[in-house]
XYZ file of C-alpha atoms in Angstrom:
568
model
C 39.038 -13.458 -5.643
C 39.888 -10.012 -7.201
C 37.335 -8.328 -4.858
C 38.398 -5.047 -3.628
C 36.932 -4.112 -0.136
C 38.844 -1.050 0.549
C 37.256 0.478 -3.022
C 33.634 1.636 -3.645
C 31.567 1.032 -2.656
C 32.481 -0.550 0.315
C 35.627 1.511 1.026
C 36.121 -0.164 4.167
C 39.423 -0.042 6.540
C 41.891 -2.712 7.170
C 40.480 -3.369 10.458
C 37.049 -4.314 8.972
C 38.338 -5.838 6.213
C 39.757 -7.813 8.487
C 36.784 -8.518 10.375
C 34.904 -9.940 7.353
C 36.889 -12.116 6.270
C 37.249 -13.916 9.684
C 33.430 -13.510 9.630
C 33.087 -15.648 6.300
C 36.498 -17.872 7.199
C 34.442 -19.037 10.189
C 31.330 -19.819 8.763
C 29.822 -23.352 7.405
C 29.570 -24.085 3.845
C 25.560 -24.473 4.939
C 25.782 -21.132 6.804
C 27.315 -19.490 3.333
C 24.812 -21.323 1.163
C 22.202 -20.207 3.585
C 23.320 -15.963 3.157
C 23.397 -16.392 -0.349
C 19.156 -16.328 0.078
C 16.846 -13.896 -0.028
C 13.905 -15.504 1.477
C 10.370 -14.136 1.630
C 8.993 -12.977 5.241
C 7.612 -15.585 7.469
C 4.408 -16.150 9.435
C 4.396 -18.192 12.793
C 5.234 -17.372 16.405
C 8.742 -16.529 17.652
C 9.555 -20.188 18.345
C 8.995 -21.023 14.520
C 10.691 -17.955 13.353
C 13.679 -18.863 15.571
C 13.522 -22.393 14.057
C 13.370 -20.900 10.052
C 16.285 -18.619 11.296
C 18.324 -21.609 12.790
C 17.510 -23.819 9.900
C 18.266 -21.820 6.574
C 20.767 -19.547 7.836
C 19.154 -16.642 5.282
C 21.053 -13.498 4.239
C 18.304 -11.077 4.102
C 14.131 -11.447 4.159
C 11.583 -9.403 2.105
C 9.159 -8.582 3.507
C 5.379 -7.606 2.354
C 3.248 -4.630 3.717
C 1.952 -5.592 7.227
C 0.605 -4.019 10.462
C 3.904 -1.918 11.774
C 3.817 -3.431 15.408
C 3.396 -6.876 14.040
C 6.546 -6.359 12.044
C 8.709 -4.539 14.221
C 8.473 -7.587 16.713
C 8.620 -10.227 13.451
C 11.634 -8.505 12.016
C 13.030 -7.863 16.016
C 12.780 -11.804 16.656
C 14.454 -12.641 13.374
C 17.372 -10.626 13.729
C 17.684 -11.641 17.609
C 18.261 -15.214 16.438
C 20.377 -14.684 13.353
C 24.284 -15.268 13.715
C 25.086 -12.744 11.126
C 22.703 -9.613 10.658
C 19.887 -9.933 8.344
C 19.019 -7.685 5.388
C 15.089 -6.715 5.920
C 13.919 -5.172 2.648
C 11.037 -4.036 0.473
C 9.477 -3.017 -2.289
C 9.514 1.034 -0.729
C 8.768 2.215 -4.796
C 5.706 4.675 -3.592
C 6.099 5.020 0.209
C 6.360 3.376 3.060
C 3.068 1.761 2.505
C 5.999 -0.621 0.583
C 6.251 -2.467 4.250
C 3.807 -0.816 6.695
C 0.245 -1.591 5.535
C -0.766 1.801 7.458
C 2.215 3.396 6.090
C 2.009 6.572 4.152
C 1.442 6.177 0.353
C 3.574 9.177 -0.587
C 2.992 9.143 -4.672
C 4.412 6.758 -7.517
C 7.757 7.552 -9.068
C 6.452 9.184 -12.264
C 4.098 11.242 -10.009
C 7.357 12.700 -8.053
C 8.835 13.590 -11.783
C 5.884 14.907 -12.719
C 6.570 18.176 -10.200
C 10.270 18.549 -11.785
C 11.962 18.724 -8.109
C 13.936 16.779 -7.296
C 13.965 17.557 -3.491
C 10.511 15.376 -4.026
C 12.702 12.298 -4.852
C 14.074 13.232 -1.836
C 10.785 13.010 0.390
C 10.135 9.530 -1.132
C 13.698 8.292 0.038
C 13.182 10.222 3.368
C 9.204 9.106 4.195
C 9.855 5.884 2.843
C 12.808 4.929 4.846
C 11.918 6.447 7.847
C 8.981 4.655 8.381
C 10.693 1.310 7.250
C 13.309 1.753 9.672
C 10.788 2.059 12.537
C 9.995 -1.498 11.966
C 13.684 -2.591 11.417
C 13.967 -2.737 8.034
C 17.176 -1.475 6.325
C 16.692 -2.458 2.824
C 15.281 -0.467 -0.228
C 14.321 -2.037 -3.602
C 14.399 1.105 -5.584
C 15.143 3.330 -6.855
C 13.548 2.221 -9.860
C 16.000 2.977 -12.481
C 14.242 1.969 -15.564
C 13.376 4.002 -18.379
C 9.704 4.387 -19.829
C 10.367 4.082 -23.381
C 7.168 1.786 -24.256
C 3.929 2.601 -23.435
C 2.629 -0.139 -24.440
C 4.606 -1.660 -21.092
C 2.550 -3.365 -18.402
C 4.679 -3.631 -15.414
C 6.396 -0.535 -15.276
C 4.715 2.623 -16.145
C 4.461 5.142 -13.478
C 6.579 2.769 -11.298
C 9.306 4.850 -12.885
C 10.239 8.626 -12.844
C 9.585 8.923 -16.395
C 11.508 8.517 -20.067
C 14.365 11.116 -19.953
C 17.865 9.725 -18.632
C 18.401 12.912 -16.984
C 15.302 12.772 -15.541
C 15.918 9.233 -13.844
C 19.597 10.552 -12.476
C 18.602 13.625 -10.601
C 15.482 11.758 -9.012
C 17.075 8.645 -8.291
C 20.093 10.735 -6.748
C 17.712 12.574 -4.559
C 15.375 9.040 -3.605
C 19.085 7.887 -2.593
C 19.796 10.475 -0.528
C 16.243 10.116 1.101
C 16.943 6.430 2.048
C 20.339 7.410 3.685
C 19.164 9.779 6.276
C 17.315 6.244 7.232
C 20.360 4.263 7.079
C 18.235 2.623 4.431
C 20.499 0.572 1.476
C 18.996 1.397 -1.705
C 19.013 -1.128 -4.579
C 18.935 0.081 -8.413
C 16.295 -2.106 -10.502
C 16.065 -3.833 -12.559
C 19.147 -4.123 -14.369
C 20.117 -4.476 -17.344
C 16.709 -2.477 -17.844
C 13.132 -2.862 -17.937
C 10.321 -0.676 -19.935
C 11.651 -1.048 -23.484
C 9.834 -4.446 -23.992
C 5.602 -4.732 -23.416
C 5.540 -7.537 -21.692
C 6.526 -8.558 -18.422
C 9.262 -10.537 -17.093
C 7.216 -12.009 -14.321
C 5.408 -13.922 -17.195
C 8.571 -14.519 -19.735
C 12.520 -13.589 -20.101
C 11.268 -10.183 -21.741
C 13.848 -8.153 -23.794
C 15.617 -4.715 -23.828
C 16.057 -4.194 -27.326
C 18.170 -1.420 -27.292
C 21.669 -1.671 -29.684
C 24.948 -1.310 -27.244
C 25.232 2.543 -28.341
C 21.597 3.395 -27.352
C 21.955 1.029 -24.165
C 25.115 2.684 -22.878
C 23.501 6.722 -23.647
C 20.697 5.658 -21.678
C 20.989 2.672 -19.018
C 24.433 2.609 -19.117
C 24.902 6.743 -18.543
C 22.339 5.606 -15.569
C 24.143 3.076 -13.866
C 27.278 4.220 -14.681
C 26.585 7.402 -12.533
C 25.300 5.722 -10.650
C 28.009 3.332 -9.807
C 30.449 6.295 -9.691
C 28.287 7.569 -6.830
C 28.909 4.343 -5.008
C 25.576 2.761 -5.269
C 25.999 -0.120 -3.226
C 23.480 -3.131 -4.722
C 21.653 -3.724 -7.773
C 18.528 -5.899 -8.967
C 19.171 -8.118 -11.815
C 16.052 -8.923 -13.707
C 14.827 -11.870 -16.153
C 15.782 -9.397 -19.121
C 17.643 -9.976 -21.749
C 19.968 -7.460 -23.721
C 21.111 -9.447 -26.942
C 22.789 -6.514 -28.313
C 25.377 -6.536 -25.610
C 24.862 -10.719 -24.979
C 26.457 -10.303 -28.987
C 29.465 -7.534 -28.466
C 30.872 -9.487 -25.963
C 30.501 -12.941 -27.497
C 30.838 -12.772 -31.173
C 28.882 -15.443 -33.025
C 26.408 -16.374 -30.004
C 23.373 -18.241 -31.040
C 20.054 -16.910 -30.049
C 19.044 -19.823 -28.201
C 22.048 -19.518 -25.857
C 20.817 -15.679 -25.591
C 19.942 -15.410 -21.565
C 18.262 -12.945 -19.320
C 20.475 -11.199 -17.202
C 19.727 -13.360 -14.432
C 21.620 -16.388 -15.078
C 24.449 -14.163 -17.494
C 27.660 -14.275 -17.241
C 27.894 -11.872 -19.916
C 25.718 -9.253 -18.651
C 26.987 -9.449 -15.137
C 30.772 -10.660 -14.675
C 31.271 -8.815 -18.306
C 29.030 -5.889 -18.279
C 27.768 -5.192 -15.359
C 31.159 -5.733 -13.272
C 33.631 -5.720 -16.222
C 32.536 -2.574 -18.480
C 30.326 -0.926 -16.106
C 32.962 -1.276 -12.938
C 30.264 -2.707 -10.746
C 32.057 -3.900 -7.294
C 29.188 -4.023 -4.839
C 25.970 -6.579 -4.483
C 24.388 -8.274 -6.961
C 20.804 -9.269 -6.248
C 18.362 -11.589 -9.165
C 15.400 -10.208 -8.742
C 11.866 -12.802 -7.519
C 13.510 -16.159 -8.931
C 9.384 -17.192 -8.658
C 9.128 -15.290 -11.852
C 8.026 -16.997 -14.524
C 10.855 -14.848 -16.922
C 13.848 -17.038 -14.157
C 12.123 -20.649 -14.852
C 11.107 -20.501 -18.873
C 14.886 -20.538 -19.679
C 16.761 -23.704 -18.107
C 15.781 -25.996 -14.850
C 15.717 -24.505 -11.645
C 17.865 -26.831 -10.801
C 20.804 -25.822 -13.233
C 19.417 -21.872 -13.010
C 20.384 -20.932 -9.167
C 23.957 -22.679 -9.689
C 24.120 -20.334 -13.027
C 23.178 -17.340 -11.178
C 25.783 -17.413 -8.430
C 28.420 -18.479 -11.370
C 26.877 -15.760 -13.633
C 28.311 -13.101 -10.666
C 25.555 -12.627 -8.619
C 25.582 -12.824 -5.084
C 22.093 -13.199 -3.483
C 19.095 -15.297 -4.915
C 15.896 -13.196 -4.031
C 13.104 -15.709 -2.627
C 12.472 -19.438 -3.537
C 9.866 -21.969 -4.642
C 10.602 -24.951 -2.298
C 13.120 -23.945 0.022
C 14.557 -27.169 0.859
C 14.574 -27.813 -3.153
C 15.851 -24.694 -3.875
C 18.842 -24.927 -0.857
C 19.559 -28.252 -1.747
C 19.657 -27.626 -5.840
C 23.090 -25.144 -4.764
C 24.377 -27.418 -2.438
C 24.604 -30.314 -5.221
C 26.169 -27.904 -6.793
C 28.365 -26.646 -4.433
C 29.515 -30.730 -3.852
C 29.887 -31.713 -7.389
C 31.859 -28.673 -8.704
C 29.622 -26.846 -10.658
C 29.235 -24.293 -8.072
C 32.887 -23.175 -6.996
C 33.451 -23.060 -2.965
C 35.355 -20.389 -4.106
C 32.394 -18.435 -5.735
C 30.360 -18.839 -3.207
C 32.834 -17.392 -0.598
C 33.058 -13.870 -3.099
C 29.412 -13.691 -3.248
C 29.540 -14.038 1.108
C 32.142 -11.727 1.289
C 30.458 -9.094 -0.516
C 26.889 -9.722 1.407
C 28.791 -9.536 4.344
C 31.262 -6.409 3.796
C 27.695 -4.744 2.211
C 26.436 -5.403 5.579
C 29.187 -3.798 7.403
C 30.094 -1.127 4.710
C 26.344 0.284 5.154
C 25.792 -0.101 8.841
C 24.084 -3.407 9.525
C 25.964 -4.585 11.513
C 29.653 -3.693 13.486
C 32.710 -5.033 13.959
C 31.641 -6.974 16.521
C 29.140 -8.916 15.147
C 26.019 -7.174 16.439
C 23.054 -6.050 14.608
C 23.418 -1.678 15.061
C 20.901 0.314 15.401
C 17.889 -2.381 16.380
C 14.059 -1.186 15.824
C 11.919 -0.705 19.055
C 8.379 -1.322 19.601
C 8.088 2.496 20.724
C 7.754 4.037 17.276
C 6.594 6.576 15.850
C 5.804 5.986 11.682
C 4.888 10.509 11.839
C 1.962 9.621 9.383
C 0.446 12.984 9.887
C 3.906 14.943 8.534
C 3.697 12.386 6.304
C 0.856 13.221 5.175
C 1.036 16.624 4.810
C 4.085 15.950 2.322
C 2.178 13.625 0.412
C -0.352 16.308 -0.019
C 2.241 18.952 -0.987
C 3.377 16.426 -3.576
C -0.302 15.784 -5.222
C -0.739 19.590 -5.493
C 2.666 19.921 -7.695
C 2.100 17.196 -9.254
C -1.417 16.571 -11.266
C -1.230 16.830 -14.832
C -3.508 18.570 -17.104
C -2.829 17.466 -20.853
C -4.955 19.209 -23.037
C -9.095 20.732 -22.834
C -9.810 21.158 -26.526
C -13.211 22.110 -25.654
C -12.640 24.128 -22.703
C -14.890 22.296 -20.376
C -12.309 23.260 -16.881
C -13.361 24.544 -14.711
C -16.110 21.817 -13.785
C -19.121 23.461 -11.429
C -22.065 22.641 -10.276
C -23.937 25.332 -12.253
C -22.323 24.761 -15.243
C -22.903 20.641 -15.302
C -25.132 19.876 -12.432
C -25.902 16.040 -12.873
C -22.918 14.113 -13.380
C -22.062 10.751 -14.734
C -19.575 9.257 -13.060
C -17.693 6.399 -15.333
C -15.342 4.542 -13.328
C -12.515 2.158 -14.958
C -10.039 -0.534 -13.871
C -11.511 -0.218 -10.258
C -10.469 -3.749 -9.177
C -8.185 -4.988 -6.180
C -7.142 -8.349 -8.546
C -3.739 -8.532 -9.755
C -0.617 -9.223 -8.478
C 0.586 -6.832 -5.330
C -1.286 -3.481 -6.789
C -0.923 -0.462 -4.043
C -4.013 1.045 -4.883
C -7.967 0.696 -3.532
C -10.925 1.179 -4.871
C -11.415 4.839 -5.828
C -14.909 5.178 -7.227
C -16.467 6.142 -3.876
C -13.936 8.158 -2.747
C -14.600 10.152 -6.269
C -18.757 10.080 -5.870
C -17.959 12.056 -2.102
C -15.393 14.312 -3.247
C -17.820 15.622 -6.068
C -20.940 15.805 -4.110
C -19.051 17.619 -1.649
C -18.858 20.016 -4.150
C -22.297 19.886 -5.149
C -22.948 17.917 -8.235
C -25.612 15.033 -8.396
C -23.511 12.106 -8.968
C -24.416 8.971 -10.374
C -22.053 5.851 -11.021
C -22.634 3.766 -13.906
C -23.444 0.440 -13.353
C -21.420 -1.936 -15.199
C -22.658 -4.846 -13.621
C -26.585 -4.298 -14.088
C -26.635 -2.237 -17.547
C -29.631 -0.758 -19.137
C -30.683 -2.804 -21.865
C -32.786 0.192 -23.581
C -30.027 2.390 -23.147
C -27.472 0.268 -24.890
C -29.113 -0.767 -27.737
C -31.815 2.006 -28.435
C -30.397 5.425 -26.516
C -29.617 8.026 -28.293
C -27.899 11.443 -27.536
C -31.194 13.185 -26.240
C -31.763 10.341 -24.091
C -28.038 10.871 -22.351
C -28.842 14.630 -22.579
C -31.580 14.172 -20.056
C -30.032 12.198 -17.642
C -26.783 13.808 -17.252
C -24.621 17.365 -17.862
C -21.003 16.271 -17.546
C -19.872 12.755 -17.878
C -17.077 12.245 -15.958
C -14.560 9.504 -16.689
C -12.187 7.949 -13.867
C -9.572 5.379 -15.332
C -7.592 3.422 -11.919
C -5.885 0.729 -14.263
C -2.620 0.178 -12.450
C 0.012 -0.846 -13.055
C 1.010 -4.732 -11.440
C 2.670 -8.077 -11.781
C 1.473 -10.971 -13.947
C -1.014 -9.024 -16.222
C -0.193 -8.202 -20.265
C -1.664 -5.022 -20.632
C -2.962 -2.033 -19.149
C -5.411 -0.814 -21.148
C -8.542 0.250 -21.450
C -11.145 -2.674 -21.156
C -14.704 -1.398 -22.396
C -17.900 -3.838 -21.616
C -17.615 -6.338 -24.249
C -21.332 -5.894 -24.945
C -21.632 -2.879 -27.310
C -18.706 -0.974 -25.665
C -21.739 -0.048 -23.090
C -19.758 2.044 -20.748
C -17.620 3.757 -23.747
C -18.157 7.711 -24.559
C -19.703 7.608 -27.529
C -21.662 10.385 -26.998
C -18.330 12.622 -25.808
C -18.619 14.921 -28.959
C -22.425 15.858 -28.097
C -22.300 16.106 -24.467
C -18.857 17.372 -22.183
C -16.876 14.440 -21.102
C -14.030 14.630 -19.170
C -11.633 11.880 -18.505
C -9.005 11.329 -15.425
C -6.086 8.486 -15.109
C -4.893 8.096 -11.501
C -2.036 5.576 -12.569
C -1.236 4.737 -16.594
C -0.486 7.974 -18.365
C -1.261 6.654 -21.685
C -4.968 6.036 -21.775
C -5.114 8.664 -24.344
C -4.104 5.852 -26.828
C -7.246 4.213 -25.986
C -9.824 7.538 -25.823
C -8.057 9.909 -28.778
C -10.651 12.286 -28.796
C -11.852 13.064 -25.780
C -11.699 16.642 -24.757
C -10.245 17.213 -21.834
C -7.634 14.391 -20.641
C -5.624 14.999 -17.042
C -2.775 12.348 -15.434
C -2.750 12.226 -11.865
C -0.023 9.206 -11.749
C -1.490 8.152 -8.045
C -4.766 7.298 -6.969
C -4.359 7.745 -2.902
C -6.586 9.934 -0.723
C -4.520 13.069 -1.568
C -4.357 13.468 -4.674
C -8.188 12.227 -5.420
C -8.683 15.646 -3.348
C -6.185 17.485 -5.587
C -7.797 16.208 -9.061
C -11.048 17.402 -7.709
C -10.118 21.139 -6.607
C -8.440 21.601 -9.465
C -10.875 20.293 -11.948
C -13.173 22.562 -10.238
C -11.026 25.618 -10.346
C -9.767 26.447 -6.998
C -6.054 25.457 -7.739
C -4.011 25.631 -10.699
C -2.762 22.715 -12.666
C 1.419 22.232 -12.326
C 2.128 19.227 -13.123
C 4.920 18.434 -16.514
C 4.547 15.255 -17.841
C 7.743 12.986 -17.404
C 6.906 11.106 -20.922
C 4.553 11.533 -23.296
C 0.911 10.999 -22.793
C 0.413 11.153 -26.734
C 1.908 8.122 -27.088
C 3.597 9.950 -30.478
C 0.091 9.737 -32.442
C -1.615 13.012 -33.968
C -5.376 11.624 -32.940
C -4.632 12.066 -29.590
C -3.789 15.505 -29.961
C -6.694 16.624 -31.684
């Protein structure tokens, strides 16, 4: 098979070589088929959890944010009935509010790179996987590796640490480092690289557009350290990289162009053959609509294995799905002996970080006595916000905000919807209306759903004048799956809820997720990115605005979106 267990990054010894390949010599083809899926975590009582287990023979489960207890004894009866330790992973991006629903929501990447420390890369990894690992999970789908390179970009965003290669090393080295104190396996995403493209590759293969030399001074330097380092798994997403699809086969046609997902090319040739890639390979959600536009489903999870990759992350139907690579698997187009390279490395991953011993048995089990230390946690979080908010420019000197400067405020509030696909966020519009009459201001929201007819079509400037000093603009457009833009939406009517008045009468605007609203609002005065829009750093924006902290945050790209109007 060529696979190398005693190199990185397993680096395991002859005895557990050994081990695993009794493990995978003694399994059933059904058993292998079964670890070569990444299913999504199940609902239902311990007897049909047990039955699931028993049935499918999974490799690993994601799981979604849920109450911890719940979890711990989900996750607990799962791994109790699985023959071969399961990975248990998630999405821990932000905190480990990624698993735990009352988890702590430590910050988004780009808010971490906003403070320029590393060591708070390191808090992410360290809050993140502690508090999965209370609930038994062992699993990391980040660090998010991707570079920000297109603002325009709907998915990623402040889901990364920024647009600077250098940047993305040293914070993804120090996230890593986090998740290990854990004994939590961190996987690189999404590979071969997301955030050049502005669409997203839940809706379409999207593309990285890059030419081979800019790929390899960016991504590649990236995963290439990476790899040296001995990252142990990587995402592959629904993204396509013709540049490199081309240098390795001369004269390819662009409709035989794929997304790294079902490419050879990308994965046994660049990913494994230039890149030296010897650990797991992970797709990432095969659900995506970017997996299904380019070939049958049926012919696409036989081409993933076959492309190099070794686990297929969730399913449609299962029994479709499971029975779509065991055709395969009968009739030749799936190789037995593929399959039994992609086991081998999900098993020697397993043993190589820790799952599970030589002896078969799941180490280091959760317990329902935890503790998830959300007060530390949240003190950390806290520290983070206060390094971390971002002032960009206040052409008009309005900062510092008080209440005897601008007593009546309008409060504007953008984006402030829970629809969309698997957003972190809440609602912050209230939590912005206390904060600011705590400190004295007579706030009043606008109300986009019952507007004021007069005001819209007849108001002028003396008629905002007298109802308000300040107006204060809150944008909470985040960042989330299945949507094609994140900008800013105005009322359709007459732009009712737009500044138009922001040249007459102080307007200040706030973004507690996209970074590049500026685009949108060029000339307002005073513009500030706050990257996350949890309890913590709502209370940060606000002191700060108000002058009783300095501003420290650096932006990690660059919120003028390389136009001169939004300088002005």
């Amino acid at each position: 098979m060529g696979l190398d267990l005693a190199a990185g990054p397993y680096r395991l010894s002859a005895q557990q070589i050994d081990f695993v390949n009794r493990v995978v010599a003694g399994m059933s083809d059904e058993e292998k088929i079964g670890q070569l899926f990444f299913v999504i975590g199940q609902e239902g009582d311990d007897s049909r959890l047990k039955d699931f287990i028993d049935r499918y023979h999974p490799g690993g489960i994601m799981y979604r944010p849920d109450k911890a207890g719940k979890l711990q004894h989900k996750v607990a009866t799962c791994q109790g009935n699985s023959r071969i330790p399961l990975f248990i992973a998630a999405n821990l991006e932000a905190g480990g509010n990624g698993l735990v629903a009352e988890g702590t929501w430590f910050g988004r990447p780009m808010q971490v790179a906003a403070t320029a420390d590393p060591h708070q890369a390191y808090e992410l990894g360290d809050v993140s996987g502690y508090e999965a690992r209370q609930v038994g999970g062992n699993m990391s789908f980040s660090p998010i590796v991707d570079l920000d390179l297109n603002f325009r970009n709907p998915i990623m965003n402040t889901r990364t640490f920024g647009s600077d290669e250098s940047t993305i090393i040293a914070m993804s080295d120090a996230e890593i480092e986090g998740f290990k104190a854990n004994d939590i396996i961190p996987v690189a995403k999404h590979f071969p690289g997301d955030g050049v493209d502005e669409r997203d590759q839940h809706l379409l293969s999207s593309i990285n557009s890059l030419s081979v030399e800019k790929w390899m001074e960016s991504y590649g330097q990236i995963y290439r350290h990476l790899i040296e380092r001995g990252l142990p798994a990587v995402m592959i997403a629904h993204i396509m990289q013709p540049a490199w699809e081309r240098r390795l086969c001369p004269g390819i046609e662009d409709k035989d162009l794929r997304p790294a997902s079902v490419s050879r090319l990308l994965i046994d040739g660049l990913l494994r053959g230039q890149l030296k890639f010897n650990g797991l390979a992970i797709t990432d959600a095969t659900p995506m609509i970017g997996y299904n536009d380019i070939m049958p489903r049926s012919q696409a999870l036989p081409t993933t294995i076959n492309a190099g990759i070794d686990m297929i992350l969730f399913n449609k139907d299962i029994d479709e799905d499971y029975g779509y690579v065991r055709e395969a698997v009968s009739n030749g187009t799936l190789p037995m002996e593929r399959v039994d390279e992609a086991v081998t490395r999900i098993v020697a991953t397993k043993v190589a970080q820790g799952v599970m011993g030589t002896d078969g048995k799941l180490k280091n089990p959760s317990s329902p006595d935890f503790d998830l230390k959300l007060e530390e946690h949240g003190r950390l979080a806290a520290d983070l916000a206060a390094k971390s908010v971002t002032l960009v420019k206040d052409r008009d000197n309005i900062l510092p905000i008080t209440p005897k400067k601008y007593p009546r405020v309008r409060l504007v509030v953008l984006g402030d919807t829970d629809d969309g696909g698997f957003k972190e966020g809440g609602l912050v519009a209230d939590k912005f209306k206390k904060k600011l009459e705590g400190e004295g201001f007579k706030v009043t929201i606008f109300d986009r759903k019952h507007l004021d007819f007069q005001e819209v079509f007849e108001g002028g400037v003396k008629e905002e004048e007298d109802r308000f000093d300040l107006a204060f603009y809150v944008a909470n457009v985040e960042t989330a799956s299945n949507q094609t833009t994140t900008r800013l939406d105005w009322i359709h009517l007459m732009a009712a809820d737009a500044p138009w008045f922001m040249r007459s009468i102080p307007t200040v605007f706030v973004s507690t997720c996209n970074p590049y609203h500026l685009y949108d609002i060029p000339m307002v005065s005073t513009y500030v990115n706050a990257y996350t829009g949890n309890d913590v750093t709502i209370d940060a924006i606000v002191r700060k605005m108000t002058g009783k902290e300095k501003f420290e945050g650096k932006s990690p790209v660059d919120p003028f979106c390389g136009h001169f109007e939004t300088r002005l």
